[in-house]
Amino acid sequence: MKVVPGGGAAVSGPLSRKLQGFGRLEEADAAALAMVEAGTRLVPSGTDLVREGDRPEGMIAITEGFACRYKLRENGARQIMAYLVPGDVCDFDASVLNRMDHTIGTLSTCRVARVAPEASRDLRARPAVAGGLRMAALVDEAILREWIMNLGRRSAVERLAHLFCELLVRLRAVGLTLGNSYDLPITQLDLADTTGMTSVHVNRSLGELKRAGLIERKGRRLTLTELERLMEMAEFRPNYLHREMPEAA
Amino acid sequence: MKVVPGGGAAVSGPLSRKLQGFGRLEEADAAALAMVEAGTRLVPSGTDLVREGDRPEGMIAITEGFACRYKLRENGARQIMAYLVPGDVCDFDASVLNRMDHTIGTLSTCRVARVAPEASRDLRARPAVAGGLRMAALVDEAILREWIMNLGRRSAVERLAHLFCELLVRLRAVGLTLGNSYDLPITQLDLADTTGMTSVHVNRSLGELKRAGLIERKGRRLTLTELERLMEMAEFRPNYLHREMPEAA
DNA sequence: CGCTTATTTGACTACGGTCAACGCGAGTGG
DNA sequence: CCACTCGCGTTGACCGTAGTCAAATAAGCG
């Protein structure tokens, strides 16, 4: 078994970290996931991992960096529909032999694990892993709904505030936060394409949040000073991100 | 076995009609679905079927009318995240014992079938039905993504145009269209809460579409005259609504 | 250090929201 | 049978949030 680079004992990576949030994993489960995490490749920012029209197989998992699902309009406008952060998995075999209706691409340099269909079957043969993946898919869908709420019924600042709160919770689940701060390795243009705005307006809205003392940004580091007020202004209720565990699978 | 009201032989209802779109159903499958459709109740417009915070079980299916998934903001603003049209099913047991993060309510008078957990298990025991439900869930998710695109990157008229095109395809799949027209039993306020606008602006945008000769409305009946131009203006590509069938399940 | 890519700012525009009034048809009750 | 109400649709005047265009800085990066 491959040793996780840069560490002695295999400290659990974001993958097992995330799935553990949905239920206890066995040693062997964690080992299988660590195996996946060991076989990652570094992908530069702005790379498409899976394109619209493709018929992908197996799975891909992100262990470092931000990726996203997006579509383009004919005029070049981009809309991001989902972020893939460390620990997130796309299970293409769950999509039963279909063509992609959108593209998956990296927003920053990413560490990506591609899981072949066979290995992917082996993973899903583990009840705890399969269950975790199913839960994760449900959460992803809940996030899509919340983003619709965000786009349809929140103002510019509120949208950004809500997004930042969501990311805090999601990144905390994989141990990538420090207090109320985390690395946000994406540009204001990316934020604009996420929140349905222009980068100019994102810039102004960020300024507003900063001036209000709600957030702070130093380099890539985003700090949610005054998290309480931020959550309140965005009406952020994290219930959609947490799934309660079934008593028995 | 109960006879479908109002007809001699059990003409396939929207439920089996829809699932057939994802793969051939056996006689017994169709019969089981017809059984579900026979046990429906009429629900008035504006009724919540399942509320945020509930922990529903079994399934519900719509066989007539429009329902929707929605959330409210504290200020009363509503955002609709999905339409449930005849043939659509919510499988709560697939959501593994979780609380609803949104509400499901009727937008018009609806005929609704509630399927108890046991009956729901029986249905899912039928491979063709289970497969169809899984496909349907994937399509629903694709629709969520397309709605995000709609909200984030399309103008008011484009959003409405896109929505109307989507509904044409979805309703055609259950045989509820006549040429390029169908019944749209919802108000302009509902359309506003769907497209993230105000009812005033929906009204004006509808007027614009009418004046351009792209749509026509007589009572509840919506006709997409000039469907080609409508699709083009909305950049509507129905690929996200169609799933290709697997060779073998 | 020089190039490229991001961020920031300003002036102006426009899309869509707000507020308010009016019309209209379907029910409902006198 | 008519008056009344209620919900929905329609229209107008005005406002404000966010988009557009353009240019100046700042920040990475080879």
Coordinates of C-alpha atoms (C1' of nucleotides) in Angstrom, one line a residue:
Chain A
M1 CA 0.0 0.0 0.0
K2 CA 1.2 3.4 -1.0
V3 CA 2.2 5.8 1.8
V4 CA 0.5 9.1 1.8
P5 CA 3.1 11.7 0.6
G6 CA 4.4 14.1 3.2
G7 CA 3.3 12.2 6.3
G8 CA 4.1 9.2 8.4
A9 CA 0.9 7.4 9.3
A10 CA -1.8 7.9 6.8
V11 CA -3.7 10.8 8.3
S12 CA -7.2 10.7 7.0
G13 CA -7.5 12.9 4.0
P14 CA -10.5 15.1 3.0
L15 CA -12.2 12.2 1.3
S16 CA -12.6 9.9 4.3
R17 CA -13.0 13.0 6.4
K18 CA -16.0 14.0 4.5
L19 CA -17.6 10.6 4.3
Q20 CA -17.0 10.1 8.0
G21 CA -19.4 13.0 8.5
F22 CA -22.1 10.8 7.2
G23 CA -21.4 7.7 9.4
R24 CA -18.6 5.7 10.9
L25 CA -16.2 4.2 8.4
E26 CA -14.4 0.9 9.0
E27 CA -10.6 0.7 8.9
A28 CA -10.8 -1.0 5.5
D29 CA -13.1 1.7 4.2
A30 CA -10.7 4.5 5.2
A31 CA -7.8 2.5 3.8
A32 CA -9.6 2.2 0.5
L33 CA -10.3 5.9 0.4
A34 CA -6.7 6.6 1.4
M35 CA -5.7 4.5 -1.6
V36 CA -7.8 6.8 -3.8
E37 CA -6.2 9.9 -2.3
A38 CA -2.8 8.5 -2.9
G39 CA -3.3 8.3 -6.6
T40 CA -4.0 11.9 -7.3
R41 CA -2.6 14.2 -10.0
L42 CA -2.0 17.9 -9.9
V43 CA -4.2 19.8 -12.4
P44 CA -3.6 23.5 -13.2
S45 CA -6.3 26.1 -12.8
G46 CA -8.7 26.5 -15.6
T47 CA -8.6 22.9 -16.8
D48 CA -11.7 21.1 -17.8
L49 CA -11.9 17.7 -16.2
V50 CA -15.1 16.5 -17.9
R51 CA -16.8 18.3 -20.8
E52 CA -20.4 18.7 -21.7
G53 CA -21.3 15.9 -24.0
D54 CA -18.8 13.5 -22.5
R55 CA -19.9 10.2 -21.3
P56 CA -17.6 9.8 -18.3
E57 CA -17.2 6.6 -16.2
G58 CA -15.9 5.9 -12.7
M59 CA -15.5 8.7 -10.3
I60 CA -13.4 11.7 -9.8
A61 CA -12.6 13.2 -6.4
I62 CA -11.0 16.5 -5.4
T63 CA -8.5 16.5 -2.6
E64 CA -7.1 20.0 -2.9
G65 CA -8.3 23.2 -4.5
F66 CA -11.6 24.3 -5.9
A67 CA -13.3 22.9 -9.0
C68 CA -16.8 23.6 -10.3
R69 CA -19.6 22.6 -12.5
Y70 CA -20.5 25.2 -15.1
K71 CA -22.3 25.9 -18.4
L72 CA -21.6 28.6 -21.0
R73 CA -24.0 30.6 -23.0
E74 CA -23.3 31.3 -26.7
N75 CA -22.2 34.8 -25.9
G76 CA -19.6 33.4 -23.5
A77 CA -21.4 34.1 -20.3
R78 CA -20.6 31.5 -17.7
Q79 CA -22.7 30.2 -14.9
I80 CA -21.2 28.1 -12.2
M81 CA -23.7 25.7 -10.7
A82 CA -21.7 24.0 -8.0
Y83 CA -18.4 24.1 -6.3
L84 CA -16.3 20.9 -5.8
V85 CA -14.1 21.4 -2.8
P86 CA -11.7 18.9 -1.2
G87 CA -13.6 15.7 -0.2
D88 CA -16.2 16.1 -2.9
V89 CA -16.8 13.3 -5.3
C90 CA -18.5 13.0 -8.7
D91 CA -19.8 9.5 -9.1
F92 CA -20.5 9.2 -12.9
D93 CA -21.6 5.6 -12.7
A94 CA -24.5 6.7 -10.5
S95 CA -25.5 8.7 -13.5
V96 CA -26.2 5.5 -15.5
L97 CA -24.5 5.9 -18.8
N98 CA -25.4 9.4 -19.7
R99 CA -23.9 12.4 -21.4
M100 CA -22.8 15.3 -19.3
D101 CA -25.1 18.3 -19.6
H102 CA -22.4 20.6 -18.2
T103 CA -18.7 20.8 -17.8
I104 CA -16.5 20.2 -14.7
G105 CA -13.4 22.4 -14.5
T106 CA -10.9 23.6 -12.0
L107 CA -11.0 27.1 -10.6
S108 CA -7.6 26.8 -8.9
T109 CA -4.8 24.4 -9.0
C110 CA -6.3 21.1 -7.9
R111 CA -5.3 17.7 -6.7
V112 CA -7.6 15.3 -8.5
A113 CA -8.1 11.6 -8.1
R114 CA -9.6 9.7 -11.0
V115 CA -11.1 6.5 -10.0
A116 CA -11.5 3.8 -12.7
P117 CA -14.9 2.1 -13.1
E118 CA -13.6 -1.1 -11.5
A119 CA -12.1 0.6 -8.5
S120 CA -15.2 2.7 -8.3
R121 CA -17.4 -0.5 -8.1
D122 CA -15.2 -1.8 -5.4
L123 CA -15.7 1.4 -3.4
R124 CA -19.4 1.3 -3.8
A125 CA -19.4 -2.3 -2.6
R126 CA -18.5 -1.0 0.8
P127 CA -21.8 -0.2 2.5
A128 CA -20.5 2.7 4.5
V129 CA -18.9 4.3 1.5
A130 CA -21.9 3.8 -0.7
G131 CA -24.1 5.2 2.0
G132 CA -21.9 8.2 2.4
L133 CA -21.8 8.9 -1.3
R134 CA -25.6 8.7 -1.5
M135 CA -25.9 11.2 1.4
A136 CA -23.3 13.5 -0.2
A137 CA -25.4 13.4 -3.4
L138 CA -28.5 14.4 -1.5
V139 CA -26.6 17.3 0.1
D140 CA -25.3 18.4 -3.3
E141 CA -28.9 18.5 -4.5
A142 CA -29.9 20.6 -1.5
I143 CA -27.1 23.0 -2.3
L144 CA -28.4 23.4 -5.8
R145 CA -31.8 24.4 -4.4
E146 CA -30.3 26.8 -1.9
W147 CA -28.3 28.4 -4.8
I148 CA -31.6 28.9 -6.6
M149 CA -32.9 30.7 -3.6
N150 CA -29.7 32.7 -3.5
L151 CA -29.9 33.7 -7.2
G152 CA -33.6 34.4 -7.2
R153 CA -34.3 36.1 -3.9
R154 CA -31.1 37.5 -2.4
S155 CA -29.3 40.8 -3.1
A156 CA -25.7 40.9 -4.2
V157 CA -24.2 41.3 -0.8
E158 CA -26.5 38.7 0.6
R159 CA -25.6 36.2 -2.1
L160 CA -21.9 36.6 -1.3
A161 CA -22.5 36.4 2.4
H162 CA -24.5 33.3 2.0
L163 CA -21.9 31.6 -0.2
F164 CA -19.2 32.4 2.2
C165 CA -21.2 30.9 5.1
E166 CA -21.9 27.8 3.1
L167 CA -18.2 27.3 2.2
L168 CA -17.2 27.8 5.8
V169 CA -19.5 24.9 6.8
R170 CA -18.4 22.7 4.0
L171 CA -14.7 23.3 4.4
R172 CA -15.0 22.9 8.2
A173 CA -16.4 19.4 7.5
V174 CA -13.1 18.4 5.9
G175 CA -10.9 20.3 8.4
L176 CA -9.9 23.1 6.1
T177 CA -10.9 26.0 8.2
L178 CA -9.0 27.8 11.0
G179 CA -11.6 29.4 13.2
N180 CA -13.8 31.3 10.9
S181 CA -11.3 31.6 8.1
Y182 CA -10.4 29.5 5.1
D183 CA -8.5 29.6 1.8
L184 CA -10.7 30.8 -1.1
P185 CA -8.4 30.2 -4.1
I186 CA -10.8 31.7 -6.7
T187 CA -11.0 35.1 -8.4
Q188 CA -13.7 37.7 -8.2
L189 CA -14.7 36.7 -11.8
D190 CA -15.4 33.2 -10.5
L191 CA -17.5 34.6 -7.7
A192 CA -19.4 36.7 -10.3
D193 CA -20.1 33.7 -12.4
T194 CA -21.3 31.9 -9.3
T195 CA -23.6 34.6 -8.1
G196 CA -24.9 35.7 -11.4
M197 CA -23.3 39.1 -11.2
T198 CA -20.4 40.9 -12.9
S199 CA -16.9 41.0 -11.4
V200 CA -17.2 44.7 -11.0
H201 CA -20.2 44.4 -8.8
V202 CA -18.7 41.5 -6.9
N203 CA -15.8 43.8 -6.2
R204 CA -18.0 46.6 -4.9
S205 CA -20.1 44.2 -2.8
L206 CA -17.0 42.6 -1.3
G207 CA -15.9 46.1 -0.4
E208 CA -19.2 46.7 1.3
L209 CA -18.9 43.5 3.4
K210 CA -15.4 44.5 4.3
R211 CA -16.3 48.0 5.3
A212 CA -19.1 46.6 7.4
G213 CA -16.5 44.6 9.2
L214 CA -18.1 41.3 8.3
I215 CA -15.3 39.8 6.3
E216 CA -11.6 40.3 5.7
R217 CA -9.4 39.1 3.0
K218 CA -5.6 38.8 3.1
G219 CA -4.3 37.1 -0.1
R220 CA -6.4 34.0 -0.7
R221 CA -7.4 33.8 3.0
L222 CA -11.0 34.8 3.7
T223 CA -11.9 35.5 7.3
L224 CA -15.5 35.8 8.4
T225 CA -15.1 38.2 11.2
E226 CA -18.5 38.6 12.8
L227 CA -19.9 35.3 11.5
E228 CA -23.1 35.8 13.5
R229 CA -24.0 39.0 11.7
L230 CA -23.0 37.6 8.4
M231 CA -25.2 34.6 8.8
E232 CA -28.1 36.7 9.9
M233 CA -27.8 39.1 7.0
A234 CA -27.7 36.2 4.6
E235 CA -30.4 34.3 6.5
F236 CA -28.0 31.4 6.4
R237 CA -29.4 28.3 8.0
P238 CA -27.0 25.3 7.6
N239 CA -29.7 22.7 8.0
Y240 CA -29.6 21.9 4.3
L241 CA -25.9 20.9 4.6
H242 CA -26.4 18.4 7.4
R243 CA -28.1 15.1 7.0
E244 CA -29.1 13.2 10.1
M245 CA -27.8 9.7 10.2
P246 CA -30.1 6.8 9.8
E247 CA -30.2 4.4 12.9
A248 CA -29.5 1.5 10.6
A249 CA -28.4 1.5 7.0
Chain B
M1 CA -58.0 -4.3 -8.9
K2 CA -59.6 -1.0 -9.0
V3 CA -60.8 0.4 -12.3
V4 CA -59.4 3.7 -13.4
P5 CA -62.3 6.1 -13.1
G6 CA -63.8 7.5 -16.2
G7 CA -62.6 4.9 -18.7
G8 CA -63.0 1.3 -19.7
A9 CA -59.5 -0.3 -20.0
A10 CA -56.9 1.3 -17.8
V11 CA -55.4 3.9 -20.2
S12 CA -51.9 4.5 -19.0
G13 CA -51.8 7.6 -16.8
P14 CA -49.1 10.2 -16.5
L15 CA -47.1 8.1 -14.1
S16 CA -46.5 5.1 -16.2
R17 CA -46.4 7.4 -19.2
K18 CA -43.5 9.2 -17.7
L19 CA -41.6 6.2 -16.5
Q20 CA -42.0 4.5 -19.9
G21 CA -40.0 7.3 -21.3
F22 CA -37.0 5.9 -19.4
G23 CA -37.5 2.3 -20.5
R24 CA -40.0 -0.4 -21.3
L25 CA -42.3 -1.3 -18.4
E26 CA -43.8 -4.7 -17.9
E27 CA -47.5 -5.3 -17.7
A28 CA -47.3 -5.8 -14.0
D29 CA -45.3 -2.6 -13.6
A30 CA -47.8 -0.6 -15.4
A31 CA -50.6 -2.2 -13.4
A32 CA -48.8 -1.3 -10.1
L33 CA -48.5 2.2 -11.2
A34 CA -52.1 2.4 -12.3
M35 CA -53.0 1.1 -8.8
V36 CA -51.1 4.2 -7.4
E37 CA -52.9 6.5 -9.8
A38 CA -56.3 5.0 -8.8
G39 CA -55.7 6.0 -5.2
T40 CA -55.5 9.8 -5.7
R41 CA -57.0 12.6 -3.8
L42 CA -58.0 16.1 -5.1
V43 CA -56.0 18.8 -3.3
P44 CA -57.0 22.5 -3.7
S45 CA -54.5 25.1 -4.9
G46 CA -52.2 26.6 -2.3
T47 CA -52.0 23.5 -0.1
D48 CA -48.7 22.4 1.4
L49 CA -48.2 18.7 0.9
V50 CA -45.0 18.4 2.8
R51 CA -43.5 21.1 5.0
E52 CA -39.9 22.2 5.7
G53 CA -38.8 20.3 8.8
D54 CA -41.1 17.3 8.1
R55 CA -39.6 13.8 7.9
P56 CA -41.8 12.3 5.3
E57 CA -41.9 8.7 4.2
G58 CA -43.1 6.8 1.2
M59 CA -43.7 8.7 -2.0
I60 CA -46.1 11.2 -3.4
A61 CA -47.0 11.5 -7.1
I62 CA -48.8 14.2 -9.0
T63 CA -51.2 13.0 -11.6
E64 CA -53.0 16.3 -12.3
G65 CA -52.2 20.0 -11.8
F66 CA -49.0 21.8 -10.9
A67 CA -47.2 21.6 -7.6
C68 CA -43.8 23.0 -6.6
R69 CA -40.9 22.9 -4.2
Y70 CA -40.3 26.2 -2.6
K71 CA -38.6 28.1 0.3
L72 CA -39.6 31.3 2.0
R73 CA -37.4 34.1 3.3
E74 CA -38.2 35.8 6.5
N75 CA -39.6 38.8 4.7
G76 CA -42.1 36.5 3.0
A77 CA -40.3 36.3 -0.4
R78 CA -40.8 33.0 -2.0
Q79 CA -38.5 31.1 -4.3
I80 CA -39.8 28.2 -6.3
M81 CA -37.1 25.6 -7.0
A82 CA -38.9 23.0 -8.9
Y83 CA -42.2 22.3 -10.6
L84 CA -43.9 19.0 -10.0
V85 CA -46.1 18.2 -13.0
P86 CA -48.3 15.2 -13.7
G87 CA -46.1 12.1 -13.7
D88 CA -43.6 13.5 -11.3
V89 CA -42.8 11.6 -8.2
C90 CA -41.1 12.5 -4.9
D91 CA -39.5 9.5 -3.4
F92 CA -38.9 10.4 0.2
D93 CA -37.4 7.0 1.2
A94 CA -34.6 7.7 -1.3
S95 CA -33.8 10.6 1.0
V96 CA -32.9 8.2 3.8
L97 CA -34.7 9.4 6.8
N98 CA -34.1 13.1 6.6
R99 CA -35.8 16.3 7.3
M100 CA -37.2 18.4 4.5
D101 CA -35.1 21.5 3.8
H102 CA -38.0 23.0 1.7
T103 CA -41.7 22.8 1.4
I104 CA -43.8 21.1 -1.3
G105 CA -47.1 22.8 -2.1
T106 CA -49.7 22.9 -4.9
L107 CA -49.9 25.8 -7.3
S108 CA -53.2 24.7 -8.7
T109 CA -55.8 22.1 -7.9
C110 CA -54.0 18.9 -8.0
R111 CA -54.7 15.2 -8.0
V112 CA -52.1 13.7 -5.7
A113 CA -51.3 10.1 -4.9
R114 CA -49.7 9.4 -1.6
V115 CA -47.8 6.1 -1.5
A116 CA -47.3 4.5 1.9
P117 CA -43.7 3.3 2.7
E118 CA -44.7 -0.4 2.2
A119 CA -46.3 0.2 -1.1
S120 CA -43.4 2.3 -2.0
R121 CA -41.0 -0.5 -1.3
D122 CA -43.0 -2.8 -3.5
L123 CA -42.8 -0.3 -6.3
R124 CA -39.1 0.0 -6.0
A125 CA -38.7 -3.8 -5.9
R126 CA -39.7 -3.6 -9.6
P127 CA -36.4 -3.1 -11.5
A128 CA -38.0 -1.1 -14.3
V129 CA -39.8 1.2 -11.9
A130 CA -36.8 1.6 -9.7
G131 CA -34.6 2.4 -12.7
G132 CA -37.1 4.9 -14.0
L133 CA -37.3 6.7 -10.7
R134 CA -33.5 6.9 -10.6
M135 CA -33.5 8.4 -14.0
A136 CA -36.2 10.8 -13.2
A137 CA -34.2 11.9 -10.1
L138 CA -31.2 12.6 -12.3
V139 CA -33.3 14.6 -14.7
D140 CA -34.7 16.6 -11.8
E141 CA -31.2 17.5 -10.7
A142 CA -30.3 18.5 -14.2
I143 CA -33.3 20.8 -14.2
L144 CA -32.1 22.4 -11.0
R145 CA -28.8 23.2 -12.7
E146 CA -30.5 24.6 -15.7
W147 CA -32.7 26.8 -13.5
I148 CA -29.5 28.2 -11.9
M149 CA -28.3 29.0 -15.4
N150 CA -31.7 30.6 -16.0
L151 CA -31.6 32.8 -12.9
G152 CA -28.0 33.7 -13.1
R153 CA -27.4 34.4 -16.7
R154 CA -30.6 35.0 -18.6
S155 CA -32.8 38.1 -18.9
A156 CA -36.4 38.3 -17.8
V157 CA -37.9 37.4 -21.2
E158 CA -35.3 34.7 -21.8
R159 CA -36.1 33.1 -18.4
L160 CA -39.7 32.9 -19.2
A161 CA -39.1 31.7 -22.7
H162 CA -36.8 29.0 -21.4
L163 CA -39.2 27.9 -18.7
F164 CA -42.0 27.6 -21.3
C165 CA -39.9 25.5 -23.6
E166 CA -38.9 23.2 -20.7
L167 CA -42.5 22.7 -19.7
L168 CA -43.5 21.9 -23.2
V169 CA -41.0 19.1 -23.4
R170 CA -41.8 17.8 -19.9
L171 CA -45.6 17.9 -20.5
R172 CA -45.2 16.4 -23.9
A173 CA -43.5 13.4 -22.3
V174 CA -46.7 12.7 -20.4
G175 CA -49.1 13.5 -23.3
L176 CA -50.4 16.7 -21.9
T177 CA -49.6 18.9 -24.9
L178 CA -51.6 19.6 -28.0
G179 CA -49.2 20.7 -30.7
N180 CA -47.1 23.4 -29.1
S181 CA -49.7 24.3 -26.5
Y182 CA -50.5 23.2 -22.9
D183 CA -52.4 24.1 -19.8
L184 CA -50.4 26.3 -17.5
P185 CA -52.6 26.5 -14.4
I186 CA -50.5 29.0 -12.5
T187 CA -50.5 32.7 -11.8
Q188 CA -48.1 35.4 -12.9
L189 CA -47.1 35.6 -9.2
D190 CA -46.0 32.0 -9.3
L191 CA -44.0 32.6 -12.5
A192 CA -42.4 35.5 -10.7
D193 CA -41.4 33.4 -7.7
T194 CA -40.0 30.9 -10.2
T195 CA -37.9 33.2 -12.2
G196 CA -36.8 35.5 -9.4
M197 CA -38.8 38.5 -10.5
T198 CA -41.8 40.4 -9.5
S199 CA -45.2 39.7 -10.9
V200 CA -45.3 43.2 -12.4
H201 CA -42.2 42.5 -14.4
V202 CA -43.5 39.0 -15.4
N203 CA -46.6 40.7 -16.7
R204 CA -44.6 43.1 -18.8
S205 CA -42.2 40.4 -20.1
L206 CA -45.1 38.2 -21.0
G207 CA -46.5 41.1 -22.9
E208 CA -43.3 41.4 -24.7
L209 CA -43.3 37.8 -25.7
K210 CA -46.9 38.1 -26.9
R211 CA -46.2 41.2 -28.9
A212 CA -43.3 39.5 -30.5
G213 CA -45.7 36.7 -31.6
L214 CA -43.8 34.1 -29.7
I215 CA -46.5 33.0 -27.3
E216 CA -50.2 33.3 -26.9
R217 CA -52.4 32.9 -23.9
K218 CA -56.1 32.1 -23.8
G219 CA -57.3 31.4 -20.3
R220 CA -55.0 28.9 -18.8
R221 CA -53.9 27.7 -22.3
L222 CA -50.4 28.6 -23.3
T223 CA -49.4 28.3 -26.9
L224 CA -45.9 28.6 -28.1
T225 CA -46.4 30.0 -31.5
E226 CA -43.0 30.2 -33.2
L227 CA -41.4 27.6 -31.0
E228 CA -38.3 27.7 -33.1
R229 CA -37.7 31.4 -32.4
L230 CA -38.6 31.0 -28.8
M231 CA -36.1 28.2 -28.3
E232 CA -33.4 30.2 -30.0
M233 CA -33.9 33.3 -28.0
A234 CA -33.8 31.3 -24.7
E235 CA -30.9 29.1 -26.0
F236 CA -33.1 26.2 -25.0
R237 CA -31.3 22.9 -25.6
P238 CA -33.5 20.0 -24.3
N239 CA -30.5 17.6 -23.9
Y240 CA -30.7 18.0 -20.1
L241 CA -34.2 16.6 -20.1
H242 CA -33.5 13.4 -22.0
R243 CA -31.6 10.6 -20.6
E244 CA -30.3 7.9 -23.0
M245 CA -31.2 4.4 -22.0
P246 CA -28.6 2.0 -20.8
E247 CA -28.3 -1.1 -22.9
A248 CA -28.8 -3.3 -19.9
A249 CA -29.8 -2.3 -16.4
Chain C
dC1 C1' 12.0 43.2 -14.0
dG2 C1' 8.5 43.0 -17.4
dC3 C1' 4.5 40.7 -18.6
dT4 C1' 0.0 39.1 -17.6
dT5 C1' -3.8 38.6 -14.9
dA6 C1' -6.6 40.4 -11.1
dT7 C1' -8.5 44.2 -8.4
dT8 C1' -10.3 48.7 -7.9
dT9 C1' -12.5 52.9 -9.1
dG10 C1' -15.5 56.3 -11.8
dA11 C1' -19.1 57.8 -14.9
dC12 C1' -23.0 56.5 -17.1
dT13 C1' -26.9 53.3 -18.4
dA14 C1' -30.6 50.1 -18.1
dC15 C1' -33.1 46.3 -16.4
dG16 C1' -36.0 45.2 -13.3
dG17 C1' -38.3 46.7 -8.6
dT18 C1' -41.5 49.6 -6.1
dC19 C1' -45.7 51.8 -5.3
dA20 C1' -50.1 52.8 -6.6
dA21 C1' -54.2 52.7 -9.2
dC22 C1' -57.5 50.6 -12.1
dG23 C1' -59.8 46.8 -14.7
dC24 C1' -61.9 42.5 -14.8
dG25 C1' -64.1 38.2 -14.0
dA26 C1' -65.7 34.7 -10.7
dG27 C1' -67.9 33.8 -6.6
dT28 C1' -71.0 35.0 -2.9
dG29 C1' -74.6 36.9 -0.4
dG30 C1' -78.4 40.1 0.1
Chain D
dC1 C1' -80.6 39.9 -10.1
dC2 C1' -77.4 42.9 -8.5
dA3 C1' -73.8 44.6 -5.3
dC4 C1' -69.8 43.4 -3.2
dT5 C1' -65.6 41.3 -2.6
dC6 C1' -61.4 39.1 -3.7
dG7 C1' -57.7 37.5 -6.5
dC8 C1' -55.4 38.3 -10.5
dG9 C1' -53.9 40.9 -14.4
dT10 C1' -52.6 45.4 -16.4
dT11 C1' -50.6 49.9 -16.6
dG12 C1' -48.0 54.2 -15.3
dA13 C1' -44.5 56.9 -12.9
dC14 C1' -40.5 56.8 -10.5
dC15 C1' -36.5 54.6 -8.2
dG16 C1' -32.4 51.8 -7.3
dT17 C1' -29.5 47.8 -7.9
dA18 C1' -26.5 46.0 -10.8
dG19 C1' -24.5 46.2 -15.6
dT20 C1' -21.4 48.5 -19.0
dC21 C1' -17.4 50.7 -20.5
dA22 C1' -13.1 52.3 -19.6
dA23 C1' -8.9 53.3 -17.3
dA24 C1' -5.7 53.0 -13.4
dT25 C1' -3.4 50.1 -9.9
dA26 C1' -1.9 46.2 -7.8
dA27 C1' -0.4 41.6 -7.6
dG28 C1' 1.5 37.4 -9.3
dC29 C1' 4.8 35.0 -11.9
dG30 C1' 8.4 33.5 -15.2

